[in-house]
C-alpha atoms as a PDB file:
ATOM      1  CA  MET A   1      53.342  21.770  25.199  1.00  0.00           C
ATOM      2  CA  LEU A   2      55.304  19.143  27.388  1.00  0.00           C
ATOM      3  CA  ARG A   3      53.283  16.259  29.024  1.00  0.00           C
ATOM      4  CA  LYS A   4      52.623  16.200  32.335  1.00  0.00           C
ATOM      5  CA  ASP A   5      52.940  12.322  32.630  1.00  0.00           C
ATOM      6  CA  GLN A   6      55.649  10.197  30.728  1.00  0.00           C
ATOM      7  CA  SER A   7      54.867   6.942  29.434  1.00  0.00           C
ATOM      8  CA  LYS A   8      57.348   4.527  30.827  1.00  0.00           C
ATOM      9  CA  ILE A   9      57.186   2.247  27.611  1.00  0.00           C
ATOM     10  CA  TRP A  10      57.612   5.106  25.312  1.00  0.00           C
ATOM     11  CA  VAL A  11      60.787   6.534  27.287  1.00  0.00           C
ATOM     12  CA  GLU A  12      62.180   3.031  27.548  1.00  0.00           C
ATOM     13  CA  ARG A  13      61.770   2.582  23.687  1.00  0.00           C
ATOM     14  CA  CYS A  14      63.367   5.824  23.231  1.00  0.00           C
ATOM     15  CA  GLN A  15      66.422   5.251  25.445  1.00  0.00           C
ATOM     16  CA  ALA A  16      66.814   1.841  23.848  1.00  0.00           C
ATOM     17  CA  GLN A  17      66.852   3.459  20.328  1.00  0.00           C
ATOM     18  CA  ILE A  18      69.526   5.969  21.220  1.00  0.00           C
ATOM     19  CA  GLY A  19      71.588   3.408  23.101  1.00  0.00           C
ATOM     20  CA  GLY A  20      71.367   1.146  19.958  1.00  0.00           C
ATOM     21  CA  VAL A  21      72.431   3.980  17.585  1.00  0.00           C
ATOM     22  CA  LEU A  22      75.283   5.101  19.917  1.00  0.00           C
ATOM     23  CA  ASP A  23      76.585   1.643  20.026  1.00  0.00           C
ATOM     24  CA  VAL A  24      76.490   1.265  16.179  1.00  0.00           C
ATOM     25  CA  LEU A  25      78.484   4.607  15.654  1.00  0.00           C
ATOM     26  CA  GLU A  26      80.833   3.471  18.458  1.00  0.00           C
ATOM     27  CA  LYS A  27      81.655   0.415  16.601  1.00  0.00           C
ATOM     28  CA  GLU A  28      81.943   2.110  13.190  1.00  0.00           C
ATOM     29  CA  ARG A  29      84.086   4.961  15.166  1.00  0.00           C
ATOM     30  CA  ALA A  30      86.159   2.654  16.349  1.00  0.00           C
ATOM     31  CA  CYS A  31      87.427   1.163  13.221  1.00  0.00           C
ATOM     32  CA  ILE A  32      88.409   4.290  11.867  1.00  0.00           C
ATOM     33  CA  ALA A  33      92.144   5.402  11.826  1.00  0.00           C
ATOM     34  CA  THR A  34      91.996   8.721  10.721  1.00  0.00           C
ATOM     35  CA  PRO A  35      91.180  11.930  13.014  1.00  0.00           C
ATOM     36  CA  TYR A  36      87.817  12.465  11.294  1.00  0.00           C
ATOM     37  CA  TRP A  37      85.030  10.267  10.017  1.00  0.00           C
ATOM     38  CA  PHE A  38      86.075  10.390   6.328  1.00  0.00           C
ATOM     39  CA  GLY A  39      89.724  11.322   6.713  1.00  0.00           C
ATOM     40  CA  ALA A  40      92.146  13.935   7.855  1.00  0.00           C
ATOM     41  CA  ARG A  41      89.608  16.802   7.344  1.00  0.00           C
ATOM     42  CA  ILE A  42      86.686  17.648   9.403  1.00  0.00           C
ATOM     43  CA  GLY A  43      83.386  16.984   7.644  1.00  0.00           C
ATOM     44  CA  HIS A  44      79.553  17.300   7.790  1.00  0.00           C
ATOM     45  CA  ALA A  45      79.428  13.908   9.236  1.00  0.00           C
ATOM     46  CA  ASP A  46      82.078  15.084  12.043  1.00  0.00           C
ATOM     47  CA  ILE A  47      80.017  17.958  12.650  1.00  0.00           C
ATOM     48  CA  ALA A  48      76.747  16.229  12.989  1.00  0.00           C
ATOM     49  CA  ALA A  49      78.071  13.555  15.253  1.00  0.00           C
ATOM     50  CA  ALA A  50      79.522  16.134  17.734  1.00  0.00           C
ATOM     51  CA  TYR A  51      76.412  17.926  17.757  1.00  0.00           C
ATOM     52  CA  VAL A  52      74.303  14.965  18.515  1.00  0.00           C
ATOM     53  CA  LEU A  53      76.647  13.710  21.158  1.00  0.00           C
ATOM     54  CA  ARG A  54      76.636  17.140  22.688  1.00  0.00           C
ATOM     55  CA  PHE A  55      72.823  17.326  22.718  1.00  0.00           C
ATOM     56  CA  THR A  56      72.669  13.757  23.978  1.00  0.00           C
ATOM     57  CA  GLY A  57      75.251  14.153  26.786  1.00  0.00           C
ATOM     58  CA  GLU A  58      73.221  17.455  27.845  1.00  0.00           C
ATOM     59  CA  ALA A  59      69.670  16.320  27.439  1.00  0.00           C
ATOM     60  CA  HIS A  60      70.272  12.715  28.518  1.00  0.00           C
ATOM     61  CA  PRO A  61      73.464  12.311  30.262  1.00  0.00           C
ATOM     62  CA  GLN A  62      72.571   8.842  31.505  1.00  0.00           C
ATOM     63  CA  LEU A  63      72.600   7.549  27.980  1.00  0.00           C
ATOM     64  CA  LEU A  64      76.030   8.662  27.072  1.00  0.00           C
ATOM     65  CA  ASP A  65      78.800   7.019  28.729  1.00  0.00           C
ATOM     66  CA  ALA A  66      82.254   7.489  27.809  1.00  0.00           C
ATOM     67  CA  ALA A  67      83.544   4.174  29.111  1.00  0.00           C
ATOM     68  CA  ARG A  68      80.899   2.566  26.901  1.00  0.00           C
ATOM     69  CA  HIS A  69      81.549   4.426  23.673  1.00  0.00           C
ATOM     70  CA  PRO A  70      85.445   5.656  23.933  1.00  0.00           C
ATOM     71  CA  ALA A  71      85.628   6.198  20.266  1.00  0.00           C
ATOM     72  CA  LEU A  72      82.962   8.416  20.046  1.00  0.00           C
ATOM     73  CA  ALA A  73      83.986  10.363  23.218  1.00  0.00           C
ATOM     74  CA  ALA A  74      87.395  11.094  21.692  1.00  0.00           C
ATOM     75  CA  HIS A  75      85.650  12.037  18.465  1.00  0.00           C
ATOM     76  CA  ALA A  76      83.468  14.427  20.359  1.00  0.00           C
ATOM     77  CA  ALA A  77      86.220  15.774  22.419  1.00  0.00           C
ATOM     78  CA  ARG A  78      88.635  16.185  19.430  1.00  0.00           C
ATOM     79  CA  CYS A  79      85.604  18.562  17.513  1.00  0.00           C
ATOM     80  CA  GLU A  80      84.849  20.330  20.739  1.00  0.00           C
ATOM     81  CA  ALA A  81      88.664  21.098  21.015  1.00  0.00           C
ATOM     82  CA  LEU A  82      88.193  23.126  18.061  1.00  0.00           C
ATOM     83  CA  THR A  83      87.927  27.016  18.192  1.00  0.00           C
ATOM     84  CA  VAL A  84      85.128  27.050  15.898  1.00  0.00           C
ATOM     85  CA  PHE A  85      83.137  24.979  18.321  1.00  0.00           C
ATOM     86  CA  GLN A  86      83.990  26.602  21.119  1.00  0.00           C
ATOM     87  CA  GLU A  87      83.138  30.038  19.550  1.00  0.00           C
ATOM     88  CA  ILE A  88      79.501  28.663  18.740  1.00  0.00           C
ATOM     89  CA  ALA A  89      78.744  26.353  21.615  1.00  0.00           C
ATOM     90  CA  GLN A  90      75.271  27.147  23.062  1.00  0.00           C
ATOM     91  CA  PRO A  91      74.253  25.158  26.443  1.00  0.00           C
ATOM     92  CA  LEU A  92      70.829  23.327  26.046  1.00  0.00           C
ATOM     93  CA  ALA A  93      67.946  25.505  27.641  1.00  0.00           C
ATOM     94  CA  PRO A  94      64.930  23.098  27.397  1.00  0.00           C
ATOM     95  CA  PRO A  95      61.564  24.508  27.960  1.00  0.00           C
ATOM     96  CA  SER A  96      60.338  24.562  31.558  1.00  0.00           C
ATOM     97  CA  GLY A  97      56.782  23.276  30.727  1.00  0.00           C
ATOM     98  CA  ASP A  98      55.079  26.181  32.000  1.00  0.00           C
END
């Protein structure tokens, strides 16, 4: 069950943690010259990163800023352009809280 009242401190803590992780991933991805995290072929890390970036962008769009995270945005776009990602994509449909 979803809570009716949000704890401001909890929300701020979660947002800071998400932002911190995105900053670390951005720094790491920006140093990689290959199309994918570990080379020329897509791997588990790429799929996981693309999934997390899609979820974050849909669930918390204010936390994922392409200008702040350009390497992550490019990585996500590269993965999302693949046919398999387009065929399997499922938009976020959070519970209504009823």
